[in-house]
Short mmCIF file of N, CA and C and ligand atoms in Angstrom, two decimals:
data_model
loop_
_atom_site.label_atom_id
_atom_site.label_comp_id
_atom_site.label_asym_id
_atom_site.label_seq_id
_atom_site.Cartn_x
_atom_site.Cartn_y
_atom_site.Cartn_z
N UNK A 1 8.85 -18.33 -5.23
CA UNK A 1 8.25 -17.81 -4.07
C UNK A 1 8.34 -18.71 -2.82
N UNK A 2 8.67 -18.00 -1.73
CA UNK A 2 8.61 -19.42 -0.56
C UNK A 2 7.42 -19.10 0.06
N UNK A 3 6.74 -17.81 0.05
CA UNK A 3 5.62 -17.61 0.92
C UNK A 3 4.12 -17.23 0.63
N UNK A 4 3.57 -17.65 0.99
CA UNK A 4 2.12 -17.77 0.46
C UNK A 4 1.14 -17.05 0.79
N UNK A 5 -0.07 -16.36 0.84
CA UNK A 5 -1.15 -15.80 1.85
C UNK A 5 -1.77 -16.47 1.95
N UNK A 6 -1.55 -16.80 3.59
CA UNK A 6 -1.98 -17.42 4.71
C UNK A 6 -4.11 -17.67 5.04
N UNK A 7 -4.45 -18.49 4.27
CA UNK A 7 -5.80 -18.50 4.79
C UNK A 7 -6.02 -18.11 6.24
N UNK A 8 -5.33 -18.57 7.33
CA UNK A 8 -5.54 -17.81 8.55
C UNK A 8 -5.10 -16.57 9.00
N UNK A 9 -4.64 -15.78 8.43
CA UNK A 9 -4.39 -14.29 7.94
C UNK A 9 -5.96 -13.89 7.86
N UNK A 10 -6.31 -14.40 6.64
CA UNK A 10 -7.60 -13.81 5.73
C UNK A 10 -8.71 -13.81 6.89
N UNK A 11 -8.53 -15.26 7.90
CA UNK A 11 -9.56 -15.06 8.85
C UNK A 11 -9.57 -14.25 9.81
N UNK A 12 -8.14 -13.72 10.24
CA UNK A 12 -7.72 -12.26 11.09
C UNK A 12 -8.27 -11.69 10.53
N UNK A 13 -8.49 -11.28 9.62
CA UNK A 13 -9.15 -9.63 8.90
C UNK A 13 -10.91 -9.80 9.37
N UNK A 14 -10.85 -11.35 8.99
CA UNK A 14 -12.57 -11.48 8.76
C UNK A 14 -13.61 -11.31 10.49
N UNK A 15 -12.13 -12.09 11.20
CA UNK A 15 -12.56 -11.61 12.94
C UNK A 15 -12.85 -10.71 13.25
N UNK A 16 -11.75 -9.76 12.28
CA UNK A 16 -11.86 -8.20 13.64
C UNK A 16 -13.20 -7.55 12.88
N UNK A 17 -13.69 -7.78 11.61
CA UNK A 17 -14.41 -7.00 11.03
C UNK A 17 -14.24 -6.16 10.21
N UNK A 18 -12.86 -6.52 9.69
CA UNK A 18 -13.02 -5.89 8.18
C UNK A 18 -14.44 -6.50 7.21
N UNK A 19 -14.69 -5.27 6.52
CA UNK A 19 -15.57 -5.42 5.39
C UNK A 19 -15.45 -6.28 4.81
N UNK A 20 -16.61 -7.36 4.06
CA UNK A 20 -16.08 -8.35 2.91
C UNK A 20 -15.28 -7.47 1.45
N UNK A 21 -15.87 -6.04 1.30
CA UNK A 21 -14.82 -5.21 -0.06
C UNK A 21 -13.87 -5.42 0.64
N UNK A 22 -13.51 -5.06 1.64
CA UNK A 22 -12.18 -4.51 2.27
C UNK A 22 -10.80 -5.63 1.89
N UNK A 23 -11.60 -6.43 2.75
CA UNK A 23 -11.15 -7.99 2.72
C UNK A 23 -10.41 -8.61 1.11
N UNK A 24 -11.27 -8.27 0.20
CA UNK A 24 -10.84 -8.46 -1.31
C UNK A 24 -9.85 -7.66 -1.41
N UNK A 25 -9.79 -6.03 -1.37
CA UNK A 25 -8.99 -5.26 -1.57
C UNK A 25 -7.33 -5.70 -0.83
N UNK A 26 -7.87 -6.43 0.18
CA UNK A 26 -6.43 -6.36 1.42
C UNK A 26 -5.98 -7.61 0.44
N UNK A 27 -6.31 -8.66 0.14
CA UNK A 27 -6.06 -9.46 -0.60
C UNK A 27 -5.22 -9.67 -1.82
N UNK A 28 -6.05 -8.54 -2.85
CA UNK A 28 -5.72 -8.03 -3.90
C UNK A 28 -4.13 -7.25 -3.82
N UNK A 29 -4.23 -6.78 -2.96
CA UNK A 29 -2.97 -5.57 -3.00
C UNK A 29 -1.96 -6.72 -2.36
N UNK A 30 -2.38 -7.45 -1.51
CA UNK A 30 -0.72 -8.91 -1.49
C UNK A 30 -0.51 -9.61 -2.24
N UNK A 31 -1.51 -9.56 -3.54
CA UNK A 31 -0.86 -10.97 -4.31
C UNK A 31 0.14 -9.98 -5.17
N UNK A 32 -0.41 -8.43 -5.13
CA UNK A 32 -0.29 -7.44 -6.20
C UNK A 32 1.39 -6.86 -5.87
N UNK A 33 1.44 -7.19 -4.35
CA UNK A 33 2.68 -6.74 -3.91
C UNK A 33 3.89 -7.82 -4.21
N UNK A 34 3.53 -9.16 -3.92
CA UNK A 34 3.93 -10.21 -4.20
C UNK A 34 4.44 -10.13 -5.86
N UNK A 35 3.79 -10.39 -6.16
CA UNK A 35 4.14 -10.20 -7.83
C UNK A 35 5.19 -8.94 -7.79
N UNK A 36 4.91 -8.32 -7.55
CA UNK A 36 5.93 -6.70 -7.85
C UNK A 36 7.08 -6.81 -7.53
N UNK A 37 7.21 -7.42 -5.57
CA UNK A 37 8.39 -7.75 -5.07
C UNK A 37 9.57 -8.93 -6.15
N UNK A 38 8.55 -10.11 -6.57
CA UNK A 38 9.00 -10.83 -7.31
C UNK A 38 9.94 -10.36 -8.51
N UNK A 39 9.23 -9.34 -9.12
CA UNK A 39 9.77 -8.81 -10.46
C UNK A 39 10.89 -7.53 -10.33
N UNK A 40 11.01 -7.61 -9.22
CA UNK A 40 12.15 -6.66 -8.60
C UNK A 40 13.71 -7.53 -8.70
N UNK A 41 13.22 -8.82 -8.58
CA UNK A 41 14.46 -9.45 -8.52
C UNK A 41 15.71 -9.38 -7.34
N UNK A 42 15.39 -8.43 -6.29
CA UNK A 42 15.92 -8.18 -5.15
C UNK A 42 15.30 -9.28 -3.97
N UNK A 43 16.50 -9.56 -3.23
CA UNK A 43 16.37 -10.55 -2.22
C UNK A 43 15.64 -9.36 -1.09
N UNK A 44 14.46 -9.98 -1.04
CA UNK A 44 13.00 -9.72 -0.18
C UNK A 44 12.49 -10.20 0.65
N UNK A 45 12.29 -9.39 1.78
CA UNK A 45 11.31 -10.60 3.08
C UNK A 45 10.01 -10.75 2.60
N UNK A 46 9.66 -11.56 1.68
CA UNK A 46 8.46 -11.84 1.13
C UNK A 46 7.35 -12.02 2.07
N UNK A 47 7.82 -12.16 3.25
CA UNK A 47 6.57 -12.53 4.25
C UNK A 47 5.94 -11.23 4.72
N UNK A 48 6.95 -10.25 4.69
CA UNK A 48 6.79 -8.92 4.91
C UNK A 48 5.99 -8.59 4.12
N UNK A 49 6.09 -8.22 3.11
CA UNK A 49 5.54 -7.56 1.77
C UNK A 49 4.24 -8.14 1.60
N UNK A 50 4.09 -9.61 1.92
CA UNK A 50 2.53 -10.12 1.70
C UNK A 50 1.92 -9.67 2.89
N UNK A 51 2.37 -10.35 3.82
CA UNK A 51 1.53 -9.63 5.48
C UNK A 51 0.99 -8.06 5.55
N UNK A 52 2.29 -7.49 5.52
CA UNK A 52 2.17 -5.76 5.54
C UNK A 52 1.58 -5.41 4.19
N UNK A 53 0.80 -6.33 3.26
CA UNK A 53 0.09 -5.42 2.51
C UNK A 53 -1.45 -5.82 2.60
N UNK A 54 -1.14 -7.55 3.08
CA UNK A 54 -2.50 -7.92 3.75
C UNK A 54 -3.45 -7.53 4.70
N UNK A 55 -2.49 -6.98 5.94
CA UNK A 55 -3.44 -6.44 6.90
C UNK A 55 -3.44 -5.17 6.77
N UNK A 56 -2.66 -4.37 6.05
CA UNK A 56 -2.52 -2.90 5.66
C UNK A 56 -3.64 -1.84 5.75
N UNK A 57 -4.95 -2.29 5.76
CA UNK A 57 -6.47 -2.21 6.14
C UNK A 57 -7.06 -2.22 7.13
N UNK A 58 -6.24 -3.35 7.98
CA UNK A 58 -7.00 -4.05 8.97
C UNK A 58 -8.14 -2.56 10.03
N UNK A 59 -7.56 -1.92 10.25
CA UNK A 59 -8.15 -0.40 10.88
C UNK A 59 -9.74 -0.13 10.27
N UNK A 60 -9.53 -0.57 9.21
CA UNK A 60 -11.50 -0.30 8.23
C UNK A 60 -12.22 -1.17 8.99
N UNK A 61 -11.64 -2.17 10.01
CA UNK A 61 -12.62 -2.89 10.91
C UNK A 61 -13.64 -1.93 11.72
N UNK A 62 -12.65 -0.70 12.24
CA UNK A 62 -13.41 0.17 12.76
C UNK A 62 -13.58 1.96 12.34
N UNK A 63 -12.91 2.53 11.42
CA UNK A 63 -13.22 3.58 10.71
C UNK A 63 -12.39 3.23 9.12
N UNK A 64 -13.11 4.68 8.14
CA UNK A 64 -12.75 4.19 6.89
C UNK A 64 -12.17 5.82 6.71
N UNK A 65 -11.89 6.54 8.55
CA UNK A 65 -11.11 8.08 8.25
C UNK A 65 -9.95 7.34 8.26
N UNK A 66 -9.13 8.67 8.21
CA UNK A 66 -7.17 8.60 7.87
C UNK A 66 -7.04 8.16 9.01
N UNK A 67 -7.36 7.99 10.10
CA UNK A 67 -7.19 7.53 11.21
C UNK A 67 -6.84 5.91 11.37
N UNK A 68 -7.22 4.95 10.39
CA UNK A 68 -7.57 3.70 10.02
C UNK A 68 -5.90 3.24 10.37
N UNK A 69 -4.98 4.02 9.65
CA UNK A 69 -4.13 3.08 9.78
C UNK A 69 -3.50 3.04 11.16
N UNK A 70 -3.40 4.64 11.81
CA UNK A 70 -3.04 3.96 13.23
C UNK A 70 -3.85 3.26 14.28
N UNK A 71 -4.91 3.22 13.78
CA UNK A 71 -6.19 2.16 14.99
C UNK A 71 -5.88 0.84 14.39
N UNK A 72 -5.14 0.54 12.52
CA UNK A 72 -5.09 -0.76 12.66
C UNK A 72 -3.37 -1.33 13.10
N UNK A 73 -2.65 -0.48 13.62
CA UNK A 73 -1.66 -0.81 13.79
C UNK A 73 -2.18 -0.89 15.16
N UNK A 74 -2.56 -0.34 16.04
CA UNK A 74 -2.67 -0.92 17.31
C UNK A 74 -3.59 -2.02 17.38
N UNK A 75 -4.82 -2.29 16.64
CA UNK A 75 -5.20 -3.46 16.59
C UNK A 75 -4.00 -4.76 15.73
N UNK A 76 -3.45 -4.49 15.39
CA UNK A 76 -2.40 -5.59 14.89
C UNK A 76 -1.34 -5.73 15.78
N UNK A 77 -1.26 -4.83 16.53
CA UNK A 77 0.10 -5.34 18.08
C UNK A 77 -0.67 -6.05 19.21
N UNK A 78 -2.10 -6.04 19.33
CA UNK A 78 -2.88 -6.48 20.03
C UNK A 78 -2.86 -8.30 19.24
N UNK A 79 -3.08 -8.07 18.35
CA UNK A 79 -3.10 -9.63 17.36
C UNK A 79 -1.56 -10.60 17.71
N UNK A 80 -0.69 -9.62 18.11
CA UNK A 80 0.66 -10.01 17.62
C UNK A 80 1.66 -10.03 16.46
N UNK A 81 0.79 -9.24 15.83
CA UNK A 81 1.41 -9.16 14.51
C UNK A 81 3.01 -8.24 14.17
N UNK A 82 4.25 -8.84 14.29
CA UNK A 82 5.41 -8.27 14.20
C UNK A 82 5.14 -6.90 14.15
N UNK A 83 6.26 -5.89 14.84
CA UNK A 83 6.02 -4.43 14.68
C UNK A 83 6.39 -3.77 13.26
N UNK A 84 7.63 -4.77 11.97
CA UNK A 84 7.32 -4.50 10.70
C UNK A 84 6.48 -4.82 10.29
N UNK A 85 5.39 -5.05 10.73
CA UNK A 85 4.08 -5.42 9.94
C UNK A 85 3.30 -4.39 10.56
N UNK A 86 3.23 -3.70 11.58
CA UNK A 86 2.17 -2.95 11.97
C UNK A 86 2.83 -2.00 11.34
N UNK A 87 4.10 -1.38 11.23
CA UNK A 87 4.63 -0.44 11.31
C UNK A 87 3.80 0.00 9.68
N UNK A 88 3.72 -0.83 8.53
CA UNK A 88 3.37 -0.64 7.09
C UNK A 88 2.11 -0.37 7.61
N UNK A 89 1.27 -0.72 8.43
CA UNK A 89 -0.03 -0.66 8.32
C UNK A 89 0.19 1.10 8.95
N UNK A 90 0.49 1.42 9.82
CA UNK A 90 0.17 2.77 10.45
C UNK A 90 0.94 3.63 9.24
N UNK A 91 1.88 3.46 8.59
CA UNK A 91 2.94 4.42 7.80
C UNK A 91 2.27 4.42 6.06
N UNK A 92 1.42 3.57 5.73
CA UNK A 92 0.79 3.89 4.68
C UNK A 92 0.27 4.43 4.25
N UNK A 93 -0.72 5.56 5.13
CA UNK A 93 -1.69 6.74 4.83
C UNK A 93 -0.99 7.33 4.04
N UNK A 94 -1.46 8.03 3.13
CA UNK A 94 -0.66 8.74 1.81
C UNK A 94 0.54 8.67 1.14
N UNK A 95 1.03 7.49 1.63
CA UNK A 95 2.72 6.76 0.79
C UNK A 95 3.16 7.25 1.64
N UNK A 96 3.28 7.49 3.62
CA UNK A 96 4.07 7.81 4.25
C UNK A 96 4.29 9.21 4.76
N UNK A 97 3.78 9.84 5.28
CA UNK A 97 4.09 11.25 5.80
C UNK A 97 5.14 11.30 6.76
N UNK A 98 5.69 13.07 6.40
CA UNK A 98 6.41 13.67 7.17
C UNK A 98 5.75 14.04 8.19
N UNK A 99 6.86 13.92 9.65
CA UNK A 99 6.16 14.81 10.70
C UNK A 99 5.24 15.88 10.56
N UNK A 100 5.78 16.58 9.79
CA UNK A 100 4.97 17.91 9.19
C UNK A 100 3.42 18.00 8.67
N UNK A 101 3.46 16.84 7.80
CA UNK A 101 1.78 16.63 7.46
C UNK A 101 1.28 15.91 8.12
N UNK A 102 1.93 14.79 9.27
CA UNK A 102 1.37 14.26 10.59
C UNK A 102 0.30 15.40 11.21
N UNK A 103 1.24 16.10 11.31
CA UNK A 103 0.69 17.63 12.32
C UNK A 103 -0.33 18.17 11.89
N UNK A 104 -0.20 18.48 10.62
CA UNK A 104 -1.18 19.32 9.73
C UNK A 104 -2.82 18.52 9.53
N UNK A 105 -2.45 16.97 9.85
CA UNK A 105 -3.65 15.82 9.22
C UNK A 105 -4.06 15.59 10.99
N UNK A 106 -3.67 16.21 12.09
CA UNK A 106 -3.76 15.94 13.29
C UNK A 106 -3.95 14.49 13.75
N UNK A 107 -2.91 13.97 13.13
CA UNK A 107 -2.21 12.75 13.42
C UNK A 107 -0.97 12.50 14.49
N UNK A 108 -0.82 11.56 14.94
CA UNK A 108 0.08 11.73 16.42
C UNK A 108 1.44 11.80 15.42
N UNK A 109 1.97 13.03 16.14
CA UNK A 109 3.30 13.75 15.59
C UNK A 109 4.71 12.75 14.87
N UNK A 110 4.75 12.41 14.24
CA UNK A 110 6.18 11.33 13.66
C UNK A 110 6.45 11.37 12.47
N UNK A 111 7.70 10.62 12.03
CA UNK A 111 7.88 10.40 10.75
C UNK A 111 7.37 8.98 10.00
N UNK A 112 6.06 8.95 9.22
CA UNK A 112 6.16 8.48 8.85
C UNK A 112 6.67 7.54 7.46
N UNK A 113 7.77 8.20 7.11
CA UNK A 113 8.33 8.11 5.79
C UNK A 113 9.06 6.37 6.02
N UNK A 114 8.42 6.29 4.44
CA UNK A 114 8.87 4.43 3.87
C UNK A 114 10.53 4.31 4.03
N UNK A 115 10.91 3.34 4.31
CA UNK A 115 12.37 2.99 4.69
C UNK A 115 13.14 1.75 3.69
N UNK A 116 11.92 0.99 3.96
CA UNK A 116 12.38 -0.31 3.58
C UNK A 116 11.58 -0.25 1.97
N UNK A 117 12.24 -1.28 1.18
CA UNK A 117 11.75 -1.24 -0.49
C UNK A 117 10.38 -2.03 -0.12
N UNK A 118 10.38 -3.22 1.33
CA UNK A 118 9.05 -3.79 1.15
C UNK A 118 7.65 -3.00 1.51
N UNK A 119 8.18 -2.35 2.59
CA UNK A 119 7.35 -0.77 2.60
C UNK A 119 6.88 -0.23 1.82
N UNK A 120 8.00 -0.03 0.52
CA UNK A 120 7.45 0.72 -0.72
C UNK A 120 6.92 0.26 -2.06
N UNK A 121 6.78 -1.25 -1.42
CA UNK A 121 6.45 -1.89 -2.98
C UNK A 121 5.08 -2.55 -2.34
N UNK A 122 4.29 -2.56 -0.72
CA UNK A 122 2.59 -2.62 -0.50
C UNK A 122 2.17 -1.08 -0.66
N UNK A 123 2.92 -0.14 -0.71
CA UNK A 123 2.15 0.88 -0.66
C UNK A 123 1.78 1.39 -2.61
N UNK A 124 3.42 0.85 -3.30
CA UNK A 124 2.90 1.07 -4.32
C UNK A 124 1.98 0.08 -5.32
N UNK A 125 1.60 -0.97 -4.91
CA UNK A 125 0.81 -2.20 -4.70
C UNK A 125 -0.67 -1.99 -4.84
N UNK A 126 -0.80 -0.92 -3.22
CA UNK A 126 -1.99 -0.72 -2.63
C UNK A 126 -2.80 0.70 -3.92
N UNK A 127 -1.68 1.34 -4.14
CA UNK A 127 -2.36 2.67 -5.37
C UNK A 127 -2.48 1.62 -6.84
N UNK A 128 -1.61 0.61 -7.33
CA UNK A 128 -1.96 -0.02 -8.23
C UNK A 128 -3.50 -0.52 -8.69
N UNK A 129 -3.68 -1.40 -7.22
CA UNK A 129 -5.00 -1.55 -7.12
C UNK A 129 -6.12 -1.35 -7.35
N UNK A 130 -6.09 0.23 -6.40
CA UNK A 130 -7.15 0.97 -6.85
C UNK A 130 -7.22 1.37 -8.24
N UNK A 131 -6.57 1.76 -8.42
CA UNK A 131 -6.25 1.93 -10.04
C UNK A 131 -7.06 0.18 -10.66
N UNK A 132 -6.41 -0.71 -10.83
CA UNK A 132 -7.17 -1.78 -11.71
C UNK A 132 -8.47 -1.76 -11.15
N UNK A 133 -8.95 -1.67 -9.77
CA UNK A 133 -10.09 -2.20 -9.45
C UNK A 133 -11.07 -1.38 -9.35
N UNK A 134 -10.94 0.18 -9.37
CA UNK A 134 -11.41 1.48 -9.57
C UNK A 134 -12.62 1.53 -10.09
N UNK A 135 -12.18 1.14 -11.48
CA UNK A 135 -13.28 1.63 -12.86
C UNK A 135 -13.31 2.97 -13.28
N UNK A 136 -11.92 3.95 -12.64
CA UNK A 136 -12.28 5.44 -12.79
C UNK A 136 -11.26 5.53 -14.38
N UNK A 137 -10.09 4.64 -14.10
CA UNK A 137 -9.65 4.64 -15.11
C UNK A 137 -9.94 3.70 -16.06
N UNK A 138 -10.10 3.27 -17.49
CA UNK A 138 -9.99 2.34 -18.54
C UNK A 138 -8.69 1.67 -18.86
N UNK A 139 -8.17 0.44 -17.97
CA UNK A 139 -7.28 0.25 -18.50
C UNK A 139 -7.24 -1.08 -19.14
N UNK A 140 -8.27 -1.33 -19.20
CA UNK A 140 -8.53 -2.34 -20.21
C UNK A 140 -8.08 -4.12 -19.46
N UNK A 141 -7.69 -5.17 -20.45
CA UNK A 141 -7.47 -6.24 -19.61
C UNK A 141 -6.19 -6.70 -18.93
N UNK A 142 -5.22 -6.12 -19.52
CA UNK A 142 -3.88 -5.93 -18.81
C UNK A 142 -3.68 -5.30 -17.50
N UNK A 143 -3.71 -5.73 -16.18
CA UNK A 143 -3.32 -5.09 -15.21
C UNK A 143 -1.71 -4.48 -15.22
N UNK A 144 -1.40 -4.69 -16.32
CA UNK A 144 0.25 -3.64 -16.00
C UNK A 144 0.11 -2.84 -16.83
N UNK A 145 -0.92 -2.14 -17.39
CA UNK A 145 -1.43 -1.35 -18.06
C UNK A 145 -1.08 0.03 -16.99
N UNK A 146 -1.12 -0.55 -15.58
CA UNK A 146 -1.95 0.41 -14.36
C UNK A 146 0.11 0.80 -13.67
N UNK A 147 0.98 -0.24 -14.61
CA UNK A 147 1.98 0.62 -14.03
C UNK A 147 2.73 1.12 -15.53
N UNK A 148 2.49 0.98 -16.41
CA UNK A 148 2.45 1.35 -17.52
C UNK A 148 2.03 2.88 -17.70
N UNK A 149 0.91 3.06 -16.91
CA UNK A 149 0.39 4.94 -17.57
C UNK A 149 -0.17 5.10 -16.12
N UNK A 150 1.15 5.13 -14.93
CA UNK A 150 1.01 5.30 -13.38
C UNK A 150 1.16 6.73 -13.50
N UNK A 151 2.20 7.25 -13.73
CA UNK A 151 2.83 8.70 -14.08
C UNK A 151 1.46 9.31 -14.63
N UNK A 152 1.04 8.86 -15.79
CA UNK A 152 -0.19 9.81 -16.50
C UNK A 152 -1.35 9.84 -15.37
N UNK A 153 -1.52 8.47 -15.14
CA UNK A 153 -3.32 9.02 -14.07
C UNK A 153 -2.77 9.20 -13.13
N UNK A 154 -2.39 9.49 -12.28
CA UNK A 154 -1.59 10.03 -10.98
C UNK A 154 -1.82 11.79 -11.14
N UNK A 155 -1.16 12.15 -12.15
CA UNK A 155 -1.42 13.35 -12.08
C UNK A 155 -2.54 13.84 -12.71
N UNK A 156 -3.75 13.50 -13.62
CA UNK A 156 -4.38 13.43 -14.02
C UNK A 156 -5.65 13.47 -12.81
N UNK A 157 -5.80 12.11 -12.11
CA UNK A 157 -7.01 12.20 -11.54
C UNK A 157 -6.45 12.60 -9.94
N UNK A 158 -6.92 13.36 -9.37
CA UNK A 158 -6.53 13.61 -8.28
C UNK A 158 -6.99 13.04 -6.80
N UNK A 159 -7.37 12.08 -7.23
CA UNK A 159 -8.23 10.85 -6.34
C UNK A 159 -6.65 10.12 -5.97
N UNK A 160 -6.21 9.80 -7.05
CA UNK A 160 -4.65 9.01 -6.57
C UNK A 160 -3.41 9.65 -6.20
N UNK A 161 -3.39 11.03 -7.00
CA UNK A 161 -2.49 12.10 -6.79
C UNK A 161 -2.60 12.41 -5.43
N UNK A 162 -3.98 12.74 -4.99
CA UNK A 162 -4.33 13.29 -3.65
C UNK A 162 -3.69 15.48 -3.45
N UNK A 163 -2.36 14.67 -2.93
CA UNK A 163 -1.59 16.52 -3.32
C UNK A 163 -0.60 16.38 -3.80
N UNK A 164 0.66 17.50 -3.39
CA UNK A 164 1.61 17.74 -4.62
C UNK A 164 2.95 16.56 -3.83
N UNK A 165 2.40 16.98 -2.52
CA UNK A 165 3.79 15.70 -1.74
C UNK A 165 3.74 14.27 -1.69
N UNK A 166 2.01 14.07 -1.63
CA UNK A 166 1.77 12.63 -1.94
C UNK A 166 2.21 12.04 -3.12
N UNK A 167 2.25 13.11 -4.18
CA UNK A 167 1.94 12.66 -5.44
C UNK A 167 3.51 12.47 -5.92
N UNK A 168 4.32 13.32 -5.49
CA UNK A 168 5.95 12.89 -5.42
C UNK A 168 6.31 11.69 -5.05
N UNK A 169 5.64 11.57 -3.71
CA UNK A 169 6.45 10.06 -2.95
C UNK A 169 5.93 8.85 -3.74
N UNK A 170 4.53 8.90 -4.53
CA UNK A 170 4.19 8.17 -5.25
C UNK A 170 4.89 7.77 -6.30
N UNK A 171 4.92 9.11 -7.27
CA UNK A 171 6.08 8.54 -8.37
C UNK A 171 7.86 8.46 -7.81
N UNK A 172 7.96 8.73 -6.63
CA UNK A 172 9.33 8.34 -6.37
C UNK A 172 9.23 6.83 -6.25
N UNK A 173 8.50 6.06 -5.68
CA UNK A 173 8.07 4.64 -5.39
C UNK A 173 7.91 4.33 -6.70
N UNK A 174 7.01 4.87 -7.56
CA UNK A 174 6.89 4.94 -8.81
C UNK A 174 8.26 3.98 -9.81
N UNK A 175 8.86 5.11 -9.25
CA UNK A 175 10.14 4.69 -10.72
C UNK A 175 11.53 4.20 -10.10
N UNK A 176 11.22 4.12 -8.66
CA UNK A 176 12.64 3.30 -8.18
C UNK A 176 11.76 1.84 -8.10
N UNK A 177 10.93 1.44 -8.27
CA UNK A 177 10.77 -0.16 -8.29
C UNK A 177 10.67 -0.50 -10.02
N UNK A 178 10.30 1.08 -10.68
CA UNK A 178 10.17 -0.18 -12.00
C UNK A 178 12.11 0.18 -12.33
N UNK A 179 12.65 0.90 -11.82
CA UNK A 179 13.80 0.97 -12.19
C UNK A 179 14.42 -0.49 -11.86
N UNK A 180 14.50 -1.53 -10.88
CA UNK A 180 14.75 -2.21 -10.42
C UNK A 180 13.61 -4.04 -11.47
N UNK A 181 12.88 -3.77 -11.21
CA UNK A 181 12.48 -4.17 -12.61
C UNK A 181 12.77 -4.42 -13.62
N UNK A 182 13.48 -3.08 -14.16
CA UNK A 182 13.92 -3.30 -15.98
C UNK A 182 15.25 -3.58 -15.78
N UNK A 183 15.66 -3.55 -14.82
CA UNK A 183 17.09 -4.16 -14.67
C UNK A 183 17.14 -5.35 -15.41
FE1 FE2 B 1 -5.66 1.98 3.53
#
């Protein structure tokens, strides 16, 4: 892999005021996204996967509410991050909302659905890391257990599935990505 998480990027999160726990989460999601991206065997923009994951929760410097995606993307633009990265930050909420769902959640009305494999890998990694670190589900010592039991865990625990549309999106990313890994 020719891309590595940069200390200077972690310093940016810190300087922006992202709480320490959230920085830890962001690092773990970046590591997981890079691991998954590598495993797919696809030619991917590893820097985009790594930085999109690392910065996805930048907005948590300001709020942990659902607006942290939009706020983070604005902060990222001010920091000069590429739009491909800020798009991931803005779109990661609930795994990529449709315009209709954005309206219901009082977010700026637009299409947040995920288009690229890099975007989907970041959002999938975010979910996996929550499952691995929350301790709500005992997955034992092997992190890959979160991938093996992903469908069952999402269906069983509303915290991870959220609602029907979100659940379907996450299951879709899981299936698409795992199909590539198994190839
Ligand atoms: Fe988030």
